XYZ file of C-alpha atoms in Angstrom:
708
model
C 2.723 -20.633 -17.519
C 2.419 -21.891 -13.980
C 2.210 -18.555 -12.268
C 1.172 -15.031 -13.085
C 0.063 -11.857 -11.465
C -3.696 -11.515 -11.369
C -3.341 -7.737 -11.094
C -2.885 -7.440 -14.855
C -5.998 -9.426 -15.718
C -8.645 -6.973 -14.577
C -11.126 -6.242 -17.352
C -12.457 -2.726 -17.948
C -15.872 -1.998 -16.477
C -17.092 -0.211 -19.611
C -17.090 3.363 -20.837
C -18.284 5.822 -18.217
C -18.367 3.222 -15.446
C -19.224 4.631 -12.009
C -17.384 3.614 -8.854
C -18.304 4.627 -5.314
C -16.526 3.503 -2.172
C -16.756 3.643 1.597
C -14.271 1.685 3.658
C -13.850 -1.765 2.153
C -17.316 -1.733 0.524
C -17.732 -0.429 -2.997
C -20.022 -0.497 -6.019
C -19.160 -0.483 -9.743
C -21.858 0.066 -12.372
C -22.626 1.212 -15.914
C -22.978 4.893 -16.721
C -26.781 4.501 -16.362
C -26.422 2.912 -12.898
C -27.100 -0.661 -14.006
C -25.011 -3.539 -12.673
C -24.501 -6.546 -14.957
C -22.626 -9.779 -14.143
C -21.011 -9.992 -17.602
C -18.745 -7.075 -16.683
C -16.687 -6.534 -13.514
C -19.640 -4.770 -11.892
C -21.256 -5.310 -8.541
C -21.886 -4.210 -4.997
C -19.042 -5.673 -2.904
C -18.863 -6.361 0.821
C -15.993 -8.223 2.527
C -14.345 -8.887 -0.865
C -17.538 -10.619 -2.028
C -19.991 -9.533 -4.718
C -23.379 -9.414 -3.019
C -25.232 -7.829 -5.955
C -24.268 -9.110 -9.398
C -27.225 -7.611 -11.272
C -29.309 -4.508 -10.704
C -31.020 -3.371 -13.904
C -33.721 -0.738 -13.975
C -36.376 -0.987 -16.678
C -39.203 1.400 -17.518
C -41.862 -0.233 -19.661
C -39.338 -2.956 -20.449
C -36.573 -0.634 -21.696
C -33.291 0.303 -19.936
C -32.497 3.854 -18.884
C -30.689 6.064 -21.377
C -27.812 7.756 -19.474
C -27.504 11.531 -19.675
C -25.019 12.342 -16.937
C -23.355 10.716 -13.927
C -21.517 12.389 -11.098
C -19.974 11.447 -7.764
C -20.427 14.487 -5.503
C -18.988 12.445 -2.634
C -16.724 9.376 -2.878
C -19.507 7.222 -1.394
C -22.342 8.638 -3.521
C -23.300 8.554 -7.198
C -25.994 10.633 -8.851
C -27.132 9.309 -12.237
C -29.424 11.292 -14.507
C -31.113 9.580 -17.434
C -34.355 9.320 -19.291
C -36.831 6.616 -20.129
C -36.980 5.021 -23.544
C -38.555 6.957 -26.395
C -42.316 6.906 -26.827
C -43.855 6.281 -30.264
C -44.475 9.505 -32.162
C -42.286 11.635 -29.832
C -38.821 13.008 -30.561
C -38.102 13.183 -26.845
C -39.464 11.311 -23.880
C -41.014 13.468 -21.131
C -39.798 11.085 -18.394
C -36.456 11.701 -16.694
C -34.942 9.312 -14.190
C -32.641 10.062 -11.270
C -30.774 7.351 -9.365
C -29.235 8.663 -6.132
C -27.034 5.873 -4.786
C -24.995 5.652 -1.570
C -22.639 2.951 -0.344
C -21.784 2.125 3.256
C -21.784 -1.478 4.421
C -24.919 -1.762 2.309
C -26.360 0.073 -0.675
C -29.199 2.598 -0.705
C -30.767 3.963 -3.830
C -33.514 6.513 -4.366
C -35.135 6.296 -7.773
C -37.045 9.381 -8.864
C -39.052 9.630 -12.094
C -40.294 13.045 -13.228
C -42.982 13.692 -15.791
C -42.416 16.852 -17.820
C -45.563 16.299 -19.888
C -48.776 18.306 -19.508
C -50.752 15.064 -19.433
C -50.729 12.241 -16.873
C -48.626 9.204 -17.682
C -48.340 5.663 -16.390
C -45.409 3.307 -16.574
C -44.230 -0.029 -15.243
C -40.966 0.170 -13.294
C -38.966 -3.010 -12.715
C -35.720 -3.553 -10.846
C -34.160 -6.924 -11.681
C -31.754 -8.162 -8.990
C -29.333 -11.063 -8.706
C -26.727 -12.139 -6.149
C -23.912 -14.541 -7.024
C -21.641 -14.161 -3.953
C -18.603 -14.362 -6.207
C -15.183 -13.715 -4.739
C -13.555 -10.498 -5.915
C -10.798 -12.472 -7.684
C -13.382 -14.396 -9.695
C -15.093 -11.178 -10.761
C -11.861 -9.399 -11.600
C -10.581 -12.265 -13.732
C -13.982 -13.004 -15.351
C -14.175 -16.416 -13.679
C -17.478 -15.703 -11.937
C -19.461 -18.013 -14.160
C -21.580 -19.652 -11.486
C -25.354 -19.423 -11.394
C -26.865 -16.555 -9.468
C -28.353 -17.413 -6.107
C -32.124 -17.043 -6.203
C -33.557 -13.977 -4.496
C -36.698 -15.292 -2.867
C -39.514 -13.279 -1.334
C -39.780 -13.696 2.433
C -42.912 -13.417 4.567
C -42.093 -9.747 5.179
C -42.245 -8.984 1.447
C -38.490 -8.516 1.162
C -36.151 -10.319 -1.199
C -33.486 -12.516 0.394
C -30.560 -14.655 -0.672
C -27.777 -16.392 1.216
C -24.653 -18.322 0.321
C -23.920 -21.229 2.599
C -20.385 -21.470 1.203
C -19.356 -17.890 1.977
C -17.507 -17.077 5.204
C -19.864 -16.066 7.996
C -22.886 -17.196 5.903
C -22.971 -14.014 3.868
C -26.353 -12.988 2.548
C -28.347 -10.039 1.304
C -31.781 -8.537 2.027
C -33.544 -6.140 -0.347
C -36.192 -3.771 1.007
C -38.533 -1.583 -1.032
C -41.804 -0.236 0.343
C -44.927 -0.703 -1.787
C -43.192 -2.989 -4.263
C -44.823 -6.074 -5.625
C -42.389 -8.944 -5.793
C -41.961 -11.069 -8.874
C -38.704 -12.654 -7.780
C -36.058 -11.769 -8.633
C -37.736 -8.474 -9.600
C -39.284 -5.617 -7.723
C -42.204 -4.212 -9.691
C -43.951 -0.838 -9.362
C -46.977 0.375 -11.301
C -46.455 4.114 -11.377
C -48.959 6.848 -12.142
C -47.514 10.309 -12.760
C -49.669 13.451 -12.842
C -48.748 16.276 -15.228
C -45.415 17.736 -14.138
C -45.465 15.282 -11.232
C -42.852 12.913 -9.807
C -42.536 9.530 -8.091
C -39.766 8.435 -5.686
C -38.921 5.012 -4.323
C -36.122 4.032 -1.905
C -34.363 0.659 -2.284
C -32.152 -0.652 0.534
C -29.761 -3.566 0.059
C -28.421 -4.856 3.374
C -25.716 -7.505 3.869
C -26.316 -10.280 6.394
C -23.768 -12.186 8.465
C -24.780 -15.468 10.110
C -28.350 -14.612 9.186
C -28.267 -11.244 10.976
C -28.546 -7.960 9.103
C -25.562 -5.603 9.228
C -26.511 -2.369 10.945
C -26.953 0.568 8.572
C -27.808 4.209 9.176
C -31.484 4.843 9.990
C -33.748 4.995 6.963
C -34.287 8.553 5.856
C -31.268 9.961 7.719
C -30.102 13.189 6.063
C -27.050 12.812 3.868
C -24.857 14.957 6.110
C -25.756 12.793 9.124
C -24.877 9.494 7.453
C -21.860 7.570 8.741
C -19.837 7.969 5.512
C -20.517 11.711 5.438
C -19.543 12.143 9.091
C -16.304 10.191 8.609
C -15.400 12.191 5.519
C -16.245 15.513 7.192
C -14.152 14.604 10.223
C -11.243 13.686 7.949
C -11.467 16.885 5.913
C -11.796 19.101 8.989
C -8.439 17.818 10.260
C -6.654 18.461 6.965
C -4.414 21.371 6.209
C -5.958 24.004 3.972
C -4.051 24.619 0.721
C -4.052 27.777 -1.349
C -2.154 27.841 -4.631
C -1.746 30.548 -7.202
C -2.615 27.850 -9.754
C -6.274 26.837 -9.335
C -5.756 23.502 -11.101
C -3.045 22.435 -8.649
C -5.238 23.437 -5.727
C -8.103 21.321 -7.103
C -5.765 18.354 -7.490
C -4.654 18.607 -3.868
C -8.227 18.853 -2.601
C -9.338 15.912 -4.771
C -6.464 13.829 -3.432
C -7.479 14.688 0.129
C -11.034 13.496 -0.532
C -9.887 10.333 -2.268
C -7.538 9.323 0.526
C -10.327 9.926 3.037
C -12.590 7.573 1.085
C -9.913 4.859 0.884
C -9.458 4.586 4.635
C -10.519 1.303 6.207
C -10.848 0.572 9.912
C -10.154 -2.512 11.993
C -13.306 -3.250 14.066
C -11.017 -4.315 16.932
C -9.305 -0.914 16.784
C -11.896 1.527 15.414
C -9.588 4.478 16.119
C -6.932 2.987 13.837
C -7.187 3.862 10.143
C -5.206 2.342 7.308
C -5.464 3.188 3.645
C -6.671 0.552 1.193
C -4.699 0.217 -2.034
C -7.398 1.246 -4.524
C -10.822 0.930 -6.099
C -12.172 -1.416 -7.263
C -9.865 -4.414 -6.980
C -7.631 -3.576 -4.053
C -9.951 -2.445 -1.258
C -7.756 -4.196 1.265
C -4.581 -3.611 3.214
C -1.525 -3.976 0.971
C 1.813 -3.719 2.742
C 3.843 -1.905 0.099
C 1.015 0.336 -1.135
C -0.162 1.354 2.319
C 3.376 2.033 3.538
C 4.290 4.224 0.569
C 0.956 6.063 0.578
C 1.337 6.705 4.312
C 4.857 8.010 3.775
C 3.732 10.396 1.040
C 0.989 11.805 3.280
C 2.969 12.255 6.506
C 2.617 16.021 6.152
C -1.122 15.623 5.637
C -2.104 13.125 8.337
C 0.584 11.143 10.200
C -2.086 8.991 11.897
C -2.369 6.996 8.655
C 1.272 5.976 9.062
C 0.723 5.096 12.728
C -2.332 2.957 11.931
C -0.571 1.266 9.022
C 2.514 0.392 11.071
C 0.502 -0.881 14.025
C -1.750 -3.029 11.847
C 1.143 -4.475 9.853
C 3.063 -5.158 13.069
C 0.128 -7.177 14.440
C 0.102 -9.255 11.249
C 3.894 -9.541 10.967
C 5.094 -13.026 10.094
C 5.798 -15.292 13.041
C 6.326 -18.708 11.444
C 7.505 -20.305 8.222
C 4.686 -21.267 5.843
C 5.575 -21.818 2.165
C 1.900 -21.671 1.115
C 1.421 -18.073 2.249
C 5.175 -17.271 2.040
C 5.032 -16.190 5.680
C 8.395 -15.997 7.430
C 9.303 -14.678 10.897
C 9.583 -10.893 10.763
C 8.252 -10.534 7.216
C 5.678 -7.827 6.466
C 2.637 -8.931 4.495
C 1.804 -8.224 0.869
C -1.986 -8.241 1.156
C -4.979 -9.233 3.281
C -8.215 -10.601 1.831
C -11.560 -11.407 3.471
C -13.406 -12.865 0.510
C -15.851 -15.680 0.011
C -13.134 -17.993 -1.278
C -9.841 -16.926 0.258
C -8.223 -19.960 -1.347
C -8.355 -17.907 -4.553
C -6.190 -15.233 -2.963
C -2.467 -15.395 -3.567
C -0.960 -18.121 -1.427
C -4.333 -19.710 -0.685
C -4.733 -17.827 2.597
C -6.405 -14.617 3.705
C -2.953 -13.114 4.381
C -0.206 -13.396 1.759
C 3.388 -12.376 2.467
C 4.977 -12.505 -0.999
C 6.486 -9.007 -1.021
C 10.209 -8.294 -1.053
C 9.961 -4.570 -0.317
C 7.224 -4.156 2.320
C 9.587 -5.285 5.097
C 12.339 -2.652 4.590
C 9.677 -0.015 3.860
C 8.127 -0.767 7.261
C 11.381 0.174 9.010
C 11.874 3.193 6.763
C 8.376 4.534 7.509
C 8.933 4.165 11.251
C 12.041 6.313 10.899
C 10.121 8.902 8.882
C 7.400 8.994 11.526
C 10.066 9.736 14.121
C 11.510 12.450 11.866
C 8.112 14.181 11.806
C 7.794 13.932 15.577
C 4.673 11.811 15.221
C 5.512 8.563 16.999
C 2.684 7.196 19.188
C 2.825 6.798 22.975
C 5.939 5.228 24.493
C 4.552 1.704 24.875
C 3.241 1.677 21.312
C 6.545 3.019 20.020
C 8.432 0.280 21.862
C 6.262 -2.331 20.161
C 6.875 -0.770 16.743
C 10.626 -0.651 17.293
C 10.559 -4.320 18.296
C 8.652 -5.087 15.094
C 11.210 -3.082 13.101
C 14.035 -5.117 14.625
C 12.242 -8.347 13.686
C 11.893 -6.952 10.168
C 15.613 -6.216 9.991
C 16.334 -9.749 11.172
C 14.203 -11.042 8.300
C 16.097 -8.827 5.846
C 19.428 -10.318 6.860
C 18.193 -13.909 7.271
C 15.434 -14.863 4.804
C 15.634 -11.722 2.684
C 19.267 -12.380 1.797
C 18.773 -15.910 0.517
C 22.377 -16.591 -0.508
C 24.314 -14.407 1.916
C 25.733 -12.068 -0.736
C 24.573 -8.959 1.132
C 21.668 -8.190 -1.200
C 17.973 -8.863 -0.616
C 16.420 -11.037 -3.328
C 13.199 -12.955 -3.938
C 12.004 -16.222 -5.428
C 8.508 -17.406 -4.665
C 8.167 -20.302 -2.266
C 5.415 -22.149 -4.154
C 3.982 -22.559 -7.656
C 1.068 -20.158 -7.279
C 2.457 -17.039 -5.619
C 3.751 -13.936 -7.322
C 6.622 -14.528 -9.724
C 7.850 -10.967 -9.226
C 7.592 -9.564 -5.714
C 8.680 -5.954 -6.062
C 6.294 -3.143 -6.989
C 6.481 -4.179 -10.654
C 4.869 -7.478 -9.787
C 3.444 -8.516 -13.146
C 4.901 -11.790 -14.389
C 6.860 -10.041 -17.177
C 7.810 -6.936 -15.193
C 11.564 -7.645 -14.813
C 13.432 -8.167 -18.072
C 16.732 -7.563 -19.836
C 17.285 -4.873 -22.467
C 16.512 -7.382 -25.229
C 13.193 -8.318 -23.595
C 14.331 -11.638 -22.139
C 12.783 -12.312 -18.743
C 15.025 -12.336 -15.693
C 15.100 -15.548 -13.670
C 14.707 -15.672 -9.894
C 16.183 -15.306 -7.355
C 16.125 -11.617 -8.306
C 17.709 -8.746 -6.369
C 15.968 -5.499 -7.375
C 17.929 -2.258 -7.379
C 15.254 -0.208 -5.608
C 14.890 -2.832 -2.866
C 18.560 -2.420 -1.990
C 17.818 1.301 -1.714
C 14.888 0.618 0.594
C 17.121 -1.571 2.784
C 19.738 1.200 2.852
C 17.050 3.683 3.936
C 15.821 1.191 6.571
C 19.321 0.926 8.045
C 19.612 4.720 8.134
C 16.181 5.021 9.746
C 17.046 2.485 12.438
C 20.314 4.296 13.117
C 18.452 7.580 13.558
C 15.984 6.004 15.992
C 18.855 4.483 17.971
C 20.666 7.842 18.166
C 17.503 9.593 19.355
C 17.213 7.041 22.177
C 20.815 7.497 23.269
C 21.967 4.196 21.773
C 25.122 5.453 20.079
C 26.566 1.982 19.603
C 23.382 0.838 17.866
C 23.364 3.947 15.699
C 26.962 3.331 14.637
C 26.201 -0.312 13.866
C 23.220 0.443 11.626
C 25.006 3.318 9.882
C 27.945 1.030 9.189
C 25.610 -1.511 7.595
C 24.134 1.243 5.418
C 27.565 2.481 4.332
C 28.721 -1.036 3.477
C 25.561 -1.772 1.471
C 25.868 1.497 -0.454
C 29.432 0.735 -1.510
C 28.555 -2.824 -2.526
C 25.473 -1.646 -4.449
C 27.295 1.002 -6.468
C 29.953 -1.539 -7.384
C 27.679 -4.398 -8.430
C 24.618 -2.689 -9.916
C 26.322 0.082 -11.897
C 26.718 -0.594 -15.650
C 29.559 1.730 -16.754
C 29.040 1.329 -20.498
C 25.327 2.175 -20.166
C 25.839 4.881 -17.515
C 22.917 3.491 -15.532
C 22.029 1.074 -12.765
C 20.835 -2.431 -13.555
C 17.206 -2.944 -12.613
C 18.259 -6.143 -10.848
C 20.744 -8.969 -10.477
C 19.379 -12.274 -11.725
C 19.829 -15.848 -10.512
C 23.398 -15.947 -11.828
C 24.194 -12.475 -10.414
C 24.191 -10.985 -13.914
C 23.106 -7.338 -14.105
C 19.623 -7.145 -15.674
C 20.432 -4.298 -18.033
C 17.007 -2.863 -18.929
C 16.654 0.896 -18.476
C 13.813 1.445 -16.012
C 12.333 3.988 -13.635
C 13.479 1.838 -10.700
C 16.790 3.675 -10.609
C 14.847 6.830 -9.694
C 13.829 5.075 -6.471
C 17.539 4.586 -5.795
C 18.019 8.367 -5.985
C 15.097 8.801 -3.583
C 16.588 6.414 -1.020
C 20.017 8.050 -1.229
C 21.937 4.874 -2.080
C 23.374 6.334 -5.307
C 26.949 7.678 -5.188
C 27.151 11.377 -5.985
C 29.375 10.803 -9.018
C 26.730 8.637 -10.683
C 23.637 10.737 -9.944
C 23.968 13.133 -12.895
C 24.040 10.283 -15.408
C 20.949 8.736 -13.819
C 19.111 12.059 -13.878
C 19.988 12.605 -17.534
C 18.725 9.154 -18.483
C 15.461 9.502 -16.536
C 14.682 12.744 -18.412
C 15.760 11.420 -21.806
C 13.296 11.070 -24.672
C 13.202 7.307 -24.184
C 12.138 7.623 -20.545
C 10.239 10.887 -20.050
C 6.930 11.193 -21.895
C 6.178 14.809 -21.026
C 3.524 13.570 -18.562
C 5.749 11.383 -16.425
C 8.569 8.840 -16.419
C 8.039 5.539 -18.214
C 8.480 2.370 -16.231
C 10.615 1.020 -19.096
C 12.522 2.991 -21.734
C 11.025 3.057 -25.220
C 14.172 1.546 -26.791
C 13.981 -1.632 -24.689
C 12.941 -4.969 -26.162
C 9.889 -5.413 -23.892
C 8.619 -1.833 -24.295
C 4.875 -1.457 -24.735
C 3.299 1.906 -23.839
C -0.048 0.208 -23.154
C 1.346 -2.474 -20.836
C 1.018 -2.645 -17.068
C 4.686 -2.289 -16.130
C 6.719 -2.226 -19.364
C 6.410 1.342 -20.593
C 3.382 2.804 -18.822
C 3.517 5.802 -16.462
C 2.668 5.290 -12.796
C 2.120 8.580 -10.928
C 3.522 7.328 -7.616
C 6.606 6.042 -9.420
C 7.187 9.357 -11.189
C 6.603 11.241 -7.915
C 9.311 9.137 -6.252
C 11.608 9.849 -9.205
C 10.942 13.599 -8.786
C 11.737 13.353 -5.076
C 14.997 11.562 -5.880
C 15.977 14.164 -8.460
C 15.285 16.974 -6.001
C 17.244 15.185 -3.259
C 20.370 15.197 -5.427
C 19.895 18.825 -6.469
C 18.480 18.338 -9.979
C 15.821 21.005 -9.586
C 15.070 21.698 -13.256
C 14.720 17.976 -13.993
C 12.445 17.487 -10.984
C 10.305 20.425 -12.116
C 9.755 18.808 -15.526
C 8.424 15.644 -13.898
C 6.298 17.551 -11.367
C 4.729 19.878 -13.938
C 4.090 16.987 -16.331
C 2.351 14.865 -13.689
C 0.145 17.701 -12.479
C -0.754 18.569 -16.087
C -1.785 14.927 -16.534
C -3.902 15.106 -13.378
C -5.740 18.115 -14.804
C -6.614 16.103 -17.929
C -7.923 13.324 -15.665
C -10.305 15.736 -13.934
C -7.990 16.422 -11.001
C -7.546 12.765 -10.016
C -4.411 10.832 -10.922
C -5.203 7.207 -11.825
C -3.183 4.175 -10.816
C -1.349 4.333 -14.154
C -1.764 5.588 -17.702
C -0.216 4.683 -21.042
C 3.340 5.716 -21.838
C 2.746 7.486 -25.154
C 4.766 10.615 -25.771
C 3.119 13.974 -25.103
C 4.069 15.073 -28.596
C 2.156 12.133 -30.055
C -1.173 12.766 -28.320
C -2.452 16.005 -26.809
C -3.796 14.236 -23.714
C -2.512 11.360 -21.574
C -3.967 8.062 -22.790
C -6.038 6.035 -20.311
C -4.982 2.546 -19.265
C -8.372 0.772 -19.341
C -8.190 -1.308 -16.143
C -6.515 1.358 -14.003
C -7.787 1.744 -10.439
C -9.228 5.149 -9.590
C -9.106 6.369 -6.913
C -5.940 4.544 -5.937
C -3.979 5.178 -2.763
C -0.447 5.938 -3.862
C -1.674 7.791 -6.948
C -3.861 9.959 -4.695
C -0.894 10.442 -2.353
C 1.545 11.332 -5.146
C 0.626 15.074 -5.299
C 1.611 15.439 -1.639
C 5.031 13.944 -2.312
C 5.352 16.313 -5.277
C 4.529 19.211 -2.954
C 7.056 18.075 -0.353
C 9.663 17.806 -3.113
C 8.921 21.323 -4.360
C 9.253 22.671 -0.830
C 12.407 20.620 -0.209
C 10.874 19.973 3.173
C 12.929 17.609 5.300
C 12.154 17.348 9.042
C 14.359 15.905 11.764
C 12.507 16.412 15.025
C 14.829 14.097 17.030
C 17.716 16.483 16.289
C 15.525 19.590 16.519
C 15.885 20.624 12.876
C 13.741 21.390 9.840
C 15.086 21.961 6.346
C 12.848 24.074 4.112
C 14.191 25.517 0.851
C 11.272 26.002 -1.593
C 11.929 25.415 -5.288
C 8.431 25.886 -6.689
C 7.852 26.119 -10.463
C 6.949 29.766 -11.203
C 3.709 28.813 -12.985
C 2.277 27.465 -9.722
C 2.324 30.891 -8.071
C 2.296 31.485 -4.328
C 1.638 28.597 -1.953
C -0.016 28.849 1.463
C -0.612 25.870 3.742
C -2.514 26.244 6.998
C -2.837 23.631 9.775
C 0.070 21.367 8.774
C 0.794 18.694 11.450
C 4.390 18.794 12.650
C 6.137 17.802 15.889
C 2.892 17.393 17.816
C 1.530 20.806 16.837
C 0.211 22.638 13.774
C 2.183 25.089 11.644
C 1.419 27.354 8.693
C 3.724 27.671 5.687
C 3.726 30.600 3.258
C 5.789 30.800 0.090
C 5.660 33.697 -2.334
C 8.463 34.753 -4.645
C 11.658 34.636 -2.604
C 9.819 34.898 0.712
C 9.353 31.928 3.040
C 7.664 32.074 6.418
C 6.732 29.441 8.985
C 4.216 30.256 11.697
C 3.845 28.180 14.845
C 7.194 26.378 14.633
C 8.101 24.991 18.101
C 10.912 26.849 19.841
C 13.156 23.793 20.002
C 13.179 23.392 16.201
C 15.891 25.165 14.190
C 14.837 26.156 10.657
C 17.392 25.731 7.852
C 16.583 27.544 4.613
C 19.033 25.594 2.460
C 18.423 22.110 1.028
C 19.593 19.276 3.213
C 21.436 17.372 0.489
C 21.640 13.634 -0.240
C 24.427 12.772 2.167
C 22.694 14.251 5.233
C 19.098 13.315 4.401
C-alpha cells in the first residue's frame, strides 16, 4: 500500500499510563512514572521527544506503583514503594513522584521511611534523550541511538541534537547529585520515620539557550500552568445539575479543554485548541473548528482564535506536496524535529476536504452568538470565508458536478480526507473500498451550512443580493444532494459518491451529520433517524461509525464500527434539530453513561460492542484522552437538550428545553451571549433567562430544521 493514515498506527502506552499536558508540551509515562523508549513514552516539546528514558531505581530495583493521579491536567502525582527487602513482607520505604509539565518538566522525588530504624539506599535516575520526531515515536520508528547526556562543568547533564530545528537540546538539573552519565546518583540516609526530597528540573534549549521556566520553588498555584488554568476556569459558566455525574462530566470537560489550549507566541492573547493528547498536540483544522463550535456557549474566544489563526495560514498558492491550494483551510500544523515526516512533507498540510466549509460555517455561528471580533478583524475573517467559498467551487468541486470531492494530490498524503481519514474508512456495504475522487455525504452538508452561514452574514450587513445568492446556492445543493445521495431501497443516504459517481452504500453515522447540517429533506429524516437508532447502529452507549451488518464492520477498529463521542453528539444534535426528541435522548443518555464509566472524561473513541454484550464500554487502546472534540461533546449534548439556537443578527433566541427527566434541574450561571452574560434555569416545565439583552426576543418553541 502506497499510502495510509498514520493516525491508526499509534501503539498503546501500557496499562495505567499517565499523561499530563500544558499547551503543546506533554509527558507520557508508565503507571510508576518511568519513561521508556520501547513504548510511546516521553517528554515532548515542539513535537519532539526530549526525554526518551527516565527510570527511577532504588537499590537497583524499579518502583512498584501503588496509585497515580492527575489532580491538574499539567500535574501527575505517583505513589509507589521501593522493592522488597529480604526477610520483610512489606518494604518500609514509600516513594512519591510529583511531576509538572510546562515547557519543561519538573519532578520532586520524596522517599519516606516508615521504619523505626535508620535506613540507607542508593537512588538512581537514568536519563536518555533521542530527539525523535513525534511521528517516529507514535509509529514505533524511533529506533535511533539515544544522544549522550554528558556532564557539563556546572554539574548538569546536557544533550543537543544538531539535526533538530532550532538546535533543540535539554539540560537536567539536580542539586547534590553525583553524575554518572547518563545517571544522576544520590546516596540517601533516612532517619527513623524520616524523609528525603530531591527536585529534578529538565529544561529544553533552543539555539543553545535555555527556555525560560517558572522560578525554582514557585508555589504550585503561582506557576504559569496553574495561573492559565485558573484564569480559564474563572471565566467559565458555572453548571449545576440534578444529576451529580453529569455535572462532574461538564466540569471535567471544562478542565480538559483548558489544558488543550495552545497559544501563538506572536499573538499570546489568541488561544486555539489542540486536537488531543498525546499525538495531536497541534492545530488541526477540522478538529479545532468543530471543538470551537461545540463550545461557543462556553467560551466563544476559542472560535475567534481558531478562525483568526486558520485564516493567517489559509492556502495562497498551489503546492501538490502539501496539497495547499488558494483559499483552502489546513488539515494540521507540525513543528517537529523532522517535519518531512509530517503528512505532505511540510510543517503545514492541507489535505482536508471538510475544514474549508467548516471554517465558513463556524464564522456564521460566531455571528449568531453575537461574538464576532472588532470590525476590522471581522472584515478579514469574512474575506477569508469568501476565499474559502471560492476554493469550494473551484478546487473543491474537481469535476464541476456541484459536489465537493477529494483525491490526494501526491502519493504520501491522506487517502481519505474527511473526518474518517483512515485508509479503509470509506467502503461499500460489502466491504469493498471506495475509489477516489470521493464526495462524502456529510461534506455536502457542511457546504450547505456554509452557504447558509454566508447568506446570514450578508443579510446582517444589509447585502440582500448577496444573501439571496448564497441561499439560492444552498437550496440548489440541497435538492441535488437529496436526489443523488438518497438510496430509496435502503431508506438511507449513501456515505459517498465514488469515482464513477456510484453511491457508496454502506450504512454509516455520517448521515447523522447531514441531519445536523439541515441538508436532509423533511420526508427522509424519519427513515434516517430510525436507522441511526437501530440495533445495527446504536450500541446503547453511542452510534457506531459503521453498522454491524456491513462487510467492513469491526467494533475494535478506528472508523469501521467504533463509537466516537463527537460523532454521536453531532448525530444527537441532528436528531433534535428534526424533532426526534426521544431518539436524541437515547444517544445523549448513552454517551453520558459512557462518560461516567470513563471517570467523567469521554475518550477520543471507544469500541462499538453492544451494551447488552458488556456491562461497560470497551476501551480502544490507542485512543487520545483528553481529546478536544470528545471533551467538547458534552457541551453540544447540553445545547441539544436545551434546543438552544441563537440568532443575534435578527435579535432572536430559541430556547425550548427537552431535558431527560433523570438529569433533574439544570442551572447555568455566567453564560456568554451577545456580548454579555446570562443565567439559564430549567426545572420541570419552568424556564427562565436572566440578563437577556432587551433587543433579543426569546422564543420558547423549537426553531425547526427549515429555519435553523
